[in-house]
């Protein structure tokens, strides 16, 4: 992972809104407040784009972005509302890159993680590797690969997914809540296997 010194150039906040109608399809809009426009197809846009269908509901999600510049590149990166309120133009930051993609930002003493495009492909391979290692270890110690079909061993795929999940976040970072859920998932799967073996 490469680390680059960056500088905050700007900030923006607004809402991503989608309107769902009962007829005529789906339309959406983006509201941007302050700090420039939002990149879109064919150029940039600012202000408000409205849309909707009669009889439909609207769902809006607020976002907070900061524009960060580091050697040879500039990008808008998502941050929390508190950081958005505190950050100022000219603030120093640290950008973390993985194979050219931004995977982390540290600014105002807070760290944010971003999933690279390759992360979704890493988890299944880590999970498969964990399963193969578990099967190999079982065969080497017991000499009976057929024993893998025993009922308690059906928990191993869930352990493998948990280990793959944790390994993926160890490589690319992850939100603390997601870390907590992944640890609980893996711990429960291990507990289930141990309980099944004891009662079986």
Coordinates of N, CA and C in Angstrom, one line a residue:
X1 N 0.8 -1.2 0.0 CA 0.0 0.0 0.0 C 0.9 1.3 0.0
X2 N 0.6 2.2 -0.9 CA 1.4 3.4 -1.0 C 0.6 4.5 -0.3
X3 N 1.4 5.4 0.3 CA 0.8 6.6 1.0 C 1.3 7.8 0.4
X4 N 0.4 8.8 0.1 CA 0.7 10.0 -0.5 C 0.2 11.2 0.4
X5 N 1.0 12.2 0.5 CA 0.6 13.4 1.2 C -0.4 14.2 0.3
X6 N -1.5 14.6 0.8 CA -2.6 15.3 0.1 C -3.0 16.6 0.7
X7 N -3.7 17.4 0.0 CA -4.2 18.7 0.5 C -5.7 18.8 0.1
X8 N -6.5 19.2 1.1 CA -7.9 19.5 0.8 C -8.1 20.7 0.0
X9 N -8.8 20.6 -1.1 CA -9.1 21.8 -1.9 C -10.5 22.3 -1.8
X10 N -11.5 21.5 -1.5 CA -12.9 21.9 -1.5 C -13.7 20.9 -0.7
X11 N -14.9 21.2 -0.5 CA -15.9 20.3 0.1 C -17.2 20.5 -0.5
X12 N -18.1 19.5 -0.3 CA -19.5 19.6 -0.8 C -20.4 18.6 -0.1
X13 N -21.6 19.0 0.0 CA -22.6 18.1 0.6 C -23.9 18.3 -0.2
X14 N -24.7 17.3 0.0 CA -26.0 17.3 -0.8 C -26.8 16.0 -0.5
X15 N -27.7 15.7 -1.4 CA -28.5 14.5 -1.3 C -28.6 13.8 -2.6
X16 N -28.5 12.5 -2.5 CA -28.8 11.7 -3.7 C -30.3 11.2 -3.5
X17 N -31.2 11.6 -4.4 CA -32.6 11.2 -4.3 C -33.1 10.4 -5.4
X18 N -33.9 9.5 -5.1 CA -34.6 8.7 -6.2 C -36.1 8.7 -5.9
X19 N -36.8 8.8 -7.0 CA -38.3 8.8 -6.9 C -38.8 7.6 -7.6
X20 N -39.7 6.9 -6.9 CA -40.3 5.6 -7.4 C -41.7 5.8 -7.6
X21 N -42.2 5.7 -8.9 CA -43.6 5.9 -9.2 C -44.3 4.6 -9.5
X22 N -45.6 4.6 -9.5 CA -46.3 3.4 -9.8 C -46.5 3.2 -11.3
X23 N -46.2 4.3 -12.1 CA -46.2 4.1 -13.5 C -45.2 5.1 -14.1
X24 N -44.8 4.8 -15.3 CA -43.9 5.7 -16.0 C -42.5 5.5 -15.7
X25 N -42.1 4.5 -14.9 CA -40.7 4.2 -14.7 C -40.2 4.9 -13.4
X26 N -38.9 5.1 -13.3 CA -38.2 5.7 -12.2 C -37.4 6.8 -12.6
X27 N -37.4 7.9 -11.8 CA -36.6 9.1 -12.1 C -35.8 9.4 -10.8
X28 N -34.8 10.1 -11.0 CA -33.9 10.5 -9.8 C -33.4 11.9 -9.9
X29 N -32.8 12.3 -8.9 CA -32.2 13.7 -8.9 C -31.1 13.8 -7.9
X30 N -30.3 14.8 -8.0 CA -29.2 15.0 -7.1 C -29.2 16.5 -6.7
X31 N -29.1 16.8 -5.4 CA -29.0 18.1 -4.9 C -27.6 18.3 -4.4
X32 N -26.9 19.3 -4.9 CA -25.6 19.6 -4.4 C -25.6 21.0 -3.7
X33 N -25.0 21.1 -2.5 CA -25.0 22.3 -1.7 C -23.6 22.7 -1.5
X34 N -23.2 23.8 -2.1 CA -21.9 24.4 -1.8 C -20.7 23.6 -2.3
X35 N -19.6 24.3 -2.5 CA -18.3 23.6 -2.7 C -18.3 23.0 -4.1
X36 N -18.9 23.6 -5.1 CA -18.7 23.1 -6.5 C -19.8 22.2 -6.9
X37 N -19.5 21.5 -8.0 CA -20.6 20.7 -8.6 C -20.2 19.2 -8.5
X38 N -21.1 18.4 -9.1 CA -20.9 16.9 -9.0 C -20.6 16.4 -10.4
X39 N -19.6 15.6 -10.5 CA -19.2 15.1 -11.8 C -20.3 14.2 -12.4
X40 N -20.6 14.4 -13.7 CA -21.7 13.6 -14.3 C -21.3 13.3 -15.7
X41 N -22.1 12.6 -16.4 CA -21.8 12.3 -17.8 C -21.8 13.5 -18.6
X42 N -20.7 13.6 -19.4 CA -20.6 14.8 -20.3 C -20.2 16.0 -19.7
X43 N -19.7 16.0 -18.4 CA -19.2 17.2 -17.8 C -19.6 17.2 -16.4
X44 N -19.7 18.5 -15.8 CA -20.0 18.6 -14.4 C -21.3 19.3 -14.3
X45 N -22.0 19.2 -13.1 CA -23.2 19.8 -12.9 C -23.3 20.3 -11.5
X46 N -24.0 21.4 -11.2 CA -24.2 21.8 -9.9 C -25.6 22.2 -9.7
X47 N -26.0 22.7 -8.5 CA -27.4 23.1 -8.3 C -28.3 21.9 -8.0
X48 N -29.5 21.9 -8.6 CA -30.5 20.9 -8.3 C -31.0 20.3 -9.5
X49 N -31.1 19.0 -9.5 CA -31.8 18.3 -10.6 C -33.0 17.7 -10.0
X50 N -34.2 18.0 -10.5 CA -35.4 17.4 -9.9 C -36.1 16.4 -10.8
X51 N -36.8 15.6 -10.2 CA -37.5 14.6 -11.0 C -38.5 13.9 -10.2
X52 N -39.5 13.3 -10.8 CA -40.5 12.5 -10.0 C -41.6 12.0 -10.8
X53 N -42.4 11.1 -10.2 CA -43.5 10.6 -10.9 C -44.7 10.7 -9.9
X54 N -45.8 11.1 -10.5 CA -47.0 11.2 -9.6 C -47.4 9.9 -8.9
X55 N -47.7 10.0 -7.7 CA -48.1 8.8 -6.9 C -46.9 8.0 -6.4
X56 N -45.6 8.5 -6.5 CA -44.5 7.8 -6.1 C -43.9 8.4 -4.8
X57 N -43.0 7.7 -4.2 CA -42.3 8.2 -3.0 C -40.9 8.6 -3.4
X58 N -40.3 9.4 -2.5 CA -38.9 9.9 -2.8 C -38.0 9.5 -1.6
X59 N -36.9 8.9 -1.9 CA -35.9 8.5 -0.9 C -34.6 9.3 -1.1
X60 N -34.1 10.0 -0.1 CA -32.9 10.8 -0.2 C -31.9 10.3 0.8
X61 N -30.6 10.3 0.4 CA -29.5 10.0 1.2 C -28.5 11.1 1.2
X62 N -28.1 11.7 2.3 CA -27.2 12.8 2.3 C -25.7 12.3 2.2
X63 N -24.9 13.0 1.5 CA -23.5 12.7 1.4 C -22.7 13.9 1.7
X64 N -21.4 13.6 2.2 CA -20.4 14.6 2.5 C -19.1 14.2 1.8
X65 N -18.6 15.1 1.0 CA -17.4 14.8 0.2 C -16.4 15.9 0.5
X66 N -15.1 15.5 0.4 CA -14.0 16.5 0.3 C -13.2 16.3 -0.9
X67 N -12.7 17.3 -1.5 CA -11.9 17.2 -2.7 C -10.4 17.3 -2.3
X68 N -9.7 16.2 -2.6 CA -8.3 16.1 -2.1 C -7.4 16.0 -3.3
X69 N -6.3 16.7 -3.2 CA -5.3 16.6 -4.3 C -4.0 16.0 -3.7
X70 N -3.4 15.1 -4.5 CA -2.1 14.6 -4.2 C -1.3 14.5 -5.5
X71 N -0.1 14.1 -5.5 CA 0.7 14.2 -6.7 C 0.0 13.5 -7.9
X72 N -0.2 14.2 -9.0 CA -0.7 13.7 -10.2 C -2.2 13.3 -10.2
X73 N -2.9 13.7 -9.1 CA -4.3 13.3 -9.1 C -5.1 14.1 -8.2
X74 N -6.4 14.3 -8.5 CA -7.4 14.9 -7.6 C -8.7 14.1 -7.6
X75 N -9.3 14.0 -6.5 CA -10.6 13.2 -6.4 C -11.5 13.7 -5.3
X76 N -12.8 13.5 -5.4 CA -13.8 13.7 -4.4 C -13.9 12.4 -3.6
X77 N -13.7 12.5 -2.2 CA -13.8 11.3 -1.4 C -14.8 11.6 -0.3
X78 N -15.6 10.5 0.0 CA -16.6 10.6 1.0 C -16.1 10.6 2.4
X79 N -16.6 11.5 3.3 CA -16.2 11.6 4.7 C -17.5 11.6 5.5
X80 N -17.3 11.6 6.9 CA -18.4 11.7 7.8 C -18.9 13.2 7.9
X81 N -20.1 13.4 8.5 CA -20.6 14.7 8.6 C -19.7 15.6 9.6
X82 N -19.2 15.0 10.6 CA -18.4 15.7 11.6 C -17.1 16.2 10.9
X83 N -16.5 15.3 10.2 CA -15.2 15.7 9.5 C -15.6 16.8 8.4
X84 N -16.7 16.7 7.8 CA -17.1 17.7 6.8 C -17.2 19.1 7.5
X85 N -17.8 19.1 8.6 CA -18.0 20.4 9.4 C -16.7 21.0 9.8
X86 N -15.7 20.1 10.1 CA -14.4 20.6 10.6 C -13.3 20.9 9.6
X87 N -13.4 20.2 8.5 CA -12.3 20.3 7.5 C -12.3 21.7 6.8
X88 N -11.1 22.2 6.4 CA -11.0 23.5 5.8 C -10.1 23.3 4.6
X89 N -10.3 24.2 3.6 CA -9.4 24.3 2.5 C -7.9 24.5 2.9
X90 N -7.0 23.6 2.4 CA -5.6 23.7 2.7 C -5.2 22.7 3.8
X91 N -6.2 22.0 4.4 CA -5.8 21.0 5.4 C -5.0 19.9 4.8
X92 N -4.0 19.4 5.6 CA -3.2 18.3 5.1 C -3.9 17.0 5.3
X93 N -3.7 16.1 4.5 CA -4.3 14.7 4.6 C -3.3 13.7 4.1
X94 N -3.7 12.4 4.3 CA -2.9 11.3 3.8 C -3.8 10.4 3.0
X95 N -3.4 10.2 1.7 CA -4.2 9.3 0.9 C -3.5 8.0 0.8
X96 N -4.2 6.9 0.9 CA -3.7 5.5 0.8 C -4.1 4.9 -0.5
X97 N -3.2 4.4 -1.2 CA -3.5 3.8 -2.5 C -3.1 2.3 -2.6
X98 N -4.0 1.6 -3.3 CA -3.7 0.2 -3.5 C -3.8 0.0 -5.0
X99 N -2.7 -0.3 -5.7 CA -2.7 -0.5 -7.1 C -3.4 0.7 -7.9
X100 N -3.1 1.9 -7.4 CA -3.6 3.1 -8.1 C -5.0 3.5 -7.7
X101 N -5.7 2.7 -6.8 CA -7.0 3.0 -6.4 C -6.9 3.6 -4.9
X102 N -7.8 4.5 -4.6 CA -7.8 5.1 -3.3 C -8.5 4.1 -2.4
X103 N -7.9 3.7 -1.3 CA -8.5 2.8 -0.3 C -8.6 3.4 1.1
X104 N -8.0 4.6 1.2 CA -8.0 5.2 2.6 C -7.7 6.6 2.5
X105 N -8.3 7.4 3.5 CA -8.0 8.8 3.6 C -7.9 9.1 5.1
X106 N -6.9 9.8 5.5 CA -6.8 10.3 6.9 C -6.7 11.8 6.8
X107 N -7.7 12.5 7.5 CA -7.8 13.9 7.5 C -8.4 14.3 8.9
X108 N -7.9 15.4 9.5 CA -8.4 15.9 10.7 C -8.4 14.8 11.8
X109 N -7.4 13.9 11.8 CA -7.3 12.9 12.8 C -8.3 11.7 12.6
X110 N -9.1 11.7 11.5 CA -10.0 10.6 11.3 C -9.6 9.8 10.0
X111 N -9.9 8.5 10.0 CA -9.5 7.7 8.9 C -10.7 7.1 8.3
X112 N -10.8 7.1 7.0 CA -11.9 6.5 6.2 C -11.3 5.5 5.2
X113 N -12.1 4.4 5.1 CA -11.7 3.3 4.1 C -12.6 3.3 3.0
X114 N -12.1 2.9 1.8 CA -12.9 2.8 0.6 C -12.6 1.5 -0.1
X115 N -13.6 0.8 -0.5 CA -13.4 -0.5 -1.1 C -12.9 -0.4 -2.6
X116 N -11.8 -1.0 -2.9 CA -11.3 -0.9 -4.3 C -12.2 -1.9 -5.2
X117 N -12.1 -1.8 -6.5 CA -12.9 -2.6 -7.4 C -12.5 -4.1 -7.2
X118 N -11.3 -4.3 -6.8 CA -10.8 -5.7 -6.7 C -11.2 -6.4 -5.4
X119 N -11.8 -5.7 -4.5 CA -12.1 -6.3 -3.2 C -13.2 -7.4 -3.3
X120 N -14.2 -7.1 -4.2 CA -15.3 -8.1 -4.3 C -14.8 -9.4 -4.8
X121 N -13.7 -9.4 -5.6 CA -13.2 -10.6 -6.1 C -12.2 -11.4 -5.2
X122 N -11.7 -10.7 -4.2 CA -10.7 -11.3 -3.3 C -11.4 -12.2 -2.3
X123 N -12.6 -11.8 -1.7 CA -13.2 -12.6 -0.7 C -13.5 -14.0 -1.1
X124 N -14.1 -14.3 -2.3 CA -14.4 -15.7 -2.6 C -13.1 -16.5 -2.7
X125 N -12.0 -16.0 -3.2 CA -10.8 -16.7 -3.3 C -10.2 -17.0 -1.9
X126 N -10.3 -16.0 -1.0 CA -9.8 -16.3 0.3 C -10.6 -17.4 1.0
X127 N -11.9 -17.3 0.8 CA -12.8 -18.3 1.4 C -12.5 -19.7 0.8
X128 N -12.3 -19.8 -0.5 CA -12.0 -21.1 -1.1 C -10.7 -21.6 -0.6
X129 N -9.7 -20.7 -0.5 CA -8.4 -21.1 0.1 C -8.5 -21.7 1.5
X130 N -9.3 -21.0 2.3 CA -9.5 -21.5 3.7 C -10.2 -22.8 3.7
X131 N -11.2 -23.1 2.8 CA -11.8 -24.4 2.8 C -10.8 -25.5 2.3
X132 N -10.0 -25.2 1.3 CA -9.0 -26.1 0.8 C -8.0 -26.5 1.9
X133 N -7.6 -25.5 2.6 CA -6.6 -25.7 3.7 C -7.2 -26.5 4.8
X134 N -8.5 -26.2 5.2 CA -9.2 -27.0 6.2 C -9.3 -28.5 5.8
X135 N -9.7 -28.7 4.5 CA -9.9 -30.0 4.0 C -8.6 -30.8 4.0
X136 N -7.5 -30.1 3.5 CA -6.2 -30.7 3.5 C -5.7 -31.1 4.9
X137 N -5.9 -30.2 5.9 CA -5.5 -30.4 7.2 C -6.3 -31.6 7.8
X138 N -7.6 -31.7 7.5 CA -8.4 -32.8 8.0 C -7.9 -34.1 7.4
X139 N -7.7 -34.1 6.1 CA -7.2 -35.3 5.5 C -5.9 -35.8 6.0
X140 N -5.0 -34.8 6.3 CA -3.6 -35.2 6.7 C -3.7 -35.7 8.1
X141 N -4.5 -35.2 9.0 CA -4.6 -35.6 10.4 C -5.4 -36.9 10.6
X142 N -6.5 -37.0 9.9 CA -7.4 -38.1 10.1 C -7.2 -39.3 9.1
X143 N -6.7 -38.9 7.9 CA -6.6 -39.9 6.9 C -7.9 -40.3 6.3
X144 N -9.0 -39.7 6.7 CA -10.3 -40.0 6.2 C -11.0 -38.8 5.6
X145 N -10.9 -38.5 4.3 CA -11.5 -37.4 3.7 C -13.1 -37.5 3.7
X146 N -13.5 -38.8 3.8 CA -15.0 -39.0 3.8 C -15.6 -38.4 5.1
X147 N -14.8 -38.3 6.2 CA -15.3 -37.7 7.4 C -15.7 -36.3 7.3
X148 N -15.3 -35.6 6.2 CA -15.7 -34.2 6.0 C -17.2 -34.1 5.8
X149 N -17.8 -35.2 5.4 CA -19.3 -35.1 5.2 C -20.1 -35.3 6.5
X150 N -19.4 -35.4 7.6 CA -20.1 -35.5 8.9 C -20.8 -34.2 9.2
X151 N -21.9 -34.3 9.8 CA -22.8 -33.1 10.1 C -22.1 -31.9 10.7
X152 N -21.2 -32.1 11.7 CA -20.6 -30.9 12.3 C -19.7 -30.1 11.3
X153 N -19.2 -30.8 10.3 CA -18.4 -30.1 9.3 C -19.1 -29.2 8.3
X154 N -20.4 -29.2 8.3 CA -21.1 -28.3 7.4 C -21.0 -26.9 7.9
X155 N -20.5 -26.6 9.1 CA -20.2 -25.3 9.5 C -19.0 -24.6 8.9
X156 N -18.1 -25.5 8.3 CA -16.8 -25.0 7.8 C -17.0 -24.0 6.7
X157 N -17.9 -24.1 5.8 CA -18.1 -23.1 4.7 C -18.4 -21.7 5.3
X158 N -19.1 -21.7 6.4 CA -19.4 -20.4 7.1 C -18.2 -19.8 7.7
X159 N -17.4 -20.7 8.3 CA -16.1 -20.2 8.9 C -15.2 -19.7 7.7
X160 N -15.2 -20.4 6.6 CA -14.4 -20.0 5.5 C -14.8 -18.6 5.0
X161 N -16.1 -18.4 4.9 CA -16.6 -17.1 4.4 C -16.2 -16.0 5.4
X162 N -16.3 -16.3 6.7 CA -15.9 -15.3 7.7 C -14.4 -15.0 7.7
X163 N -13.6 -16.0 7.5 CA -12.1 -15.8 7.4 C -11.8 -15.0 6.2
X164 N -12.4 -15.4 5.0 CA -12.2 -14.6 3.8 C -12.6 -13.2 3.9
X165 N -13.7 -12.9 4.6 CA -14.2 -11.6 4.9 C -13.2 -10.8 5.7
X166 N -12.8 -11.4 6.8 CA -11.8 -10.7 7.7 C -10.5 -10.5 6.9
X167 N -10.1 -11.5 6.1 CA -8.8 -11.3 5.4 C -8.9 -10.2 4.4
X168 N -10.1 -10.1 3.7 CA -10.3 -9.0 2.7 C -10.3 -7.6 3.4
X169 N -10.9 -7.5 4.6 CA -10.8 -6.2 5.3 C -9.4 -5.9 5.9
X170 N -8.7 -7.0 6.2 CA -7.3 -6.8 6.7 C -6.5 -6.2 5.6
X171 N -6.8 -6.6 4.3 CA -6.0 -6.1 3.2 C -6.4 -4.7 2.8
X172 N -7.8 -4.4 2.8 CA -8.3 -3.2 2.2 C -8.9 -2.3 3.2
X173 N -9.1 -2.7 4.4 CA -9.7 -1.9 5.4 C -11.2 -2.1 5.4
X174 N -11.9 -1.7 6.5 CA -13.3 -1.8 6.6 C -13.8 -1.0 7.8
X175 N -15.1 -0.8 7.8 CA -15.8 0.0 8.9 C -15.8 -0.9 10.1
X176 N -15.6 -0.2 11.3 CA -15.6 -1.0 12.6 C -16.8 -1.9 12.8
X177 N -18.0 -1.4 12.4 CA -19.2 -2.2 12.5 C -19.2 -3.4 11.6
X178 N -18.6 -3.3 10.4 CA -18.5 -4.5 9.6 C -17.5 -5.4 10.1
X179 N -16.4 -4.9 10.7 CA -15.4 -5.8 11.4 C -16.1 -6.6 12.5
X180 N -16.9 -5.9 13.3 CA -17.6 -6.5 14.4 C -18.5 -7.6 13.9
X181 N -19.3 -7.3 12.9 CA -20.2 -8.3 12.4 C -19.5 -9.5 11.8
X182 N -18.3 -9.3 11.1 CA -17.6 -10.4 10.5 C -17.0 -11.3 11.6
X183 N -16.5 -10.6 12.7 CA -15.9 -11.4 13.8 C -17.0 -12.2 14.5
X184 N -18.2 -11.6 14.7 CA -19.3 -12.4 15.3 C -19.8 -13.5 14.4
X185 N -19.8 -13.3 13.1 CA -20.2 -14.3 12.1 C -19.2 -15.5 12.3
X186 N -17.9 -15.2 12.2 CA -16.9 -16.3 12.3 C -16.9 -17.0 13.6
X187 N -17.0 -16.2 14.7 CA -17.1 -16.8 16.0 C -18.2 -17.7 16.2
X188 N -19.4 -17.3 15.7 CA -20.6 -18.1 15.9 C -20.5 -19.4 15.1
X189 N -19.9 -19.3 13.9 CA -19.7 -20.5 13.0 C -18.7 -21.5 13.7
X190 N -17.7 -21.0 14.3 CA -16.7 -21.9 15.1 C -17.4 -22.5 16.3
X191 N -18.2 -21.7 17.0 CA -19.0 -22.2 18.2 C -19.9 -23.3 17.7
X192 N -20.6 -23.1 16.6 CA -21.6 -24.1 16.1 C -20.9 -25.4 15.8
X193 N -19.7 -25.4 15.2 CA -19.0 -26.6 14.8 C -18.5 -27.3 16.1
X194 N -18.0 -26.6 17.1 CA -17.5 -27.2 18.3 C -18.7 -27.8 19.1
X195 N -19.9 -27.1 19.1 CA -21.0 -27.6 19.8 C -21.6 -28.9 19.1
X196 N -21.6 -28.8 17.8 CA -22.1 -30.0 17.0 C -21.2 -31.2 17.2
X197 N -19.9 -31.0 17.3 CA -19.0 -32.2 17.6 C -19.2 -32.7 19.0
X198 N -19.4 -31.8 19.9 CA -19.6 -32.3 21.3 C -20.9 -33.1 21.5
X199 N -22.0 -32.6 20.9 CA -23.3 -33.2 21.1 C -23.4 -34.4 20.1
X200 N -22.6 -34.4 19.0 CA -22.7 -35.5 18.1 C -21.9 -36.7 18.6

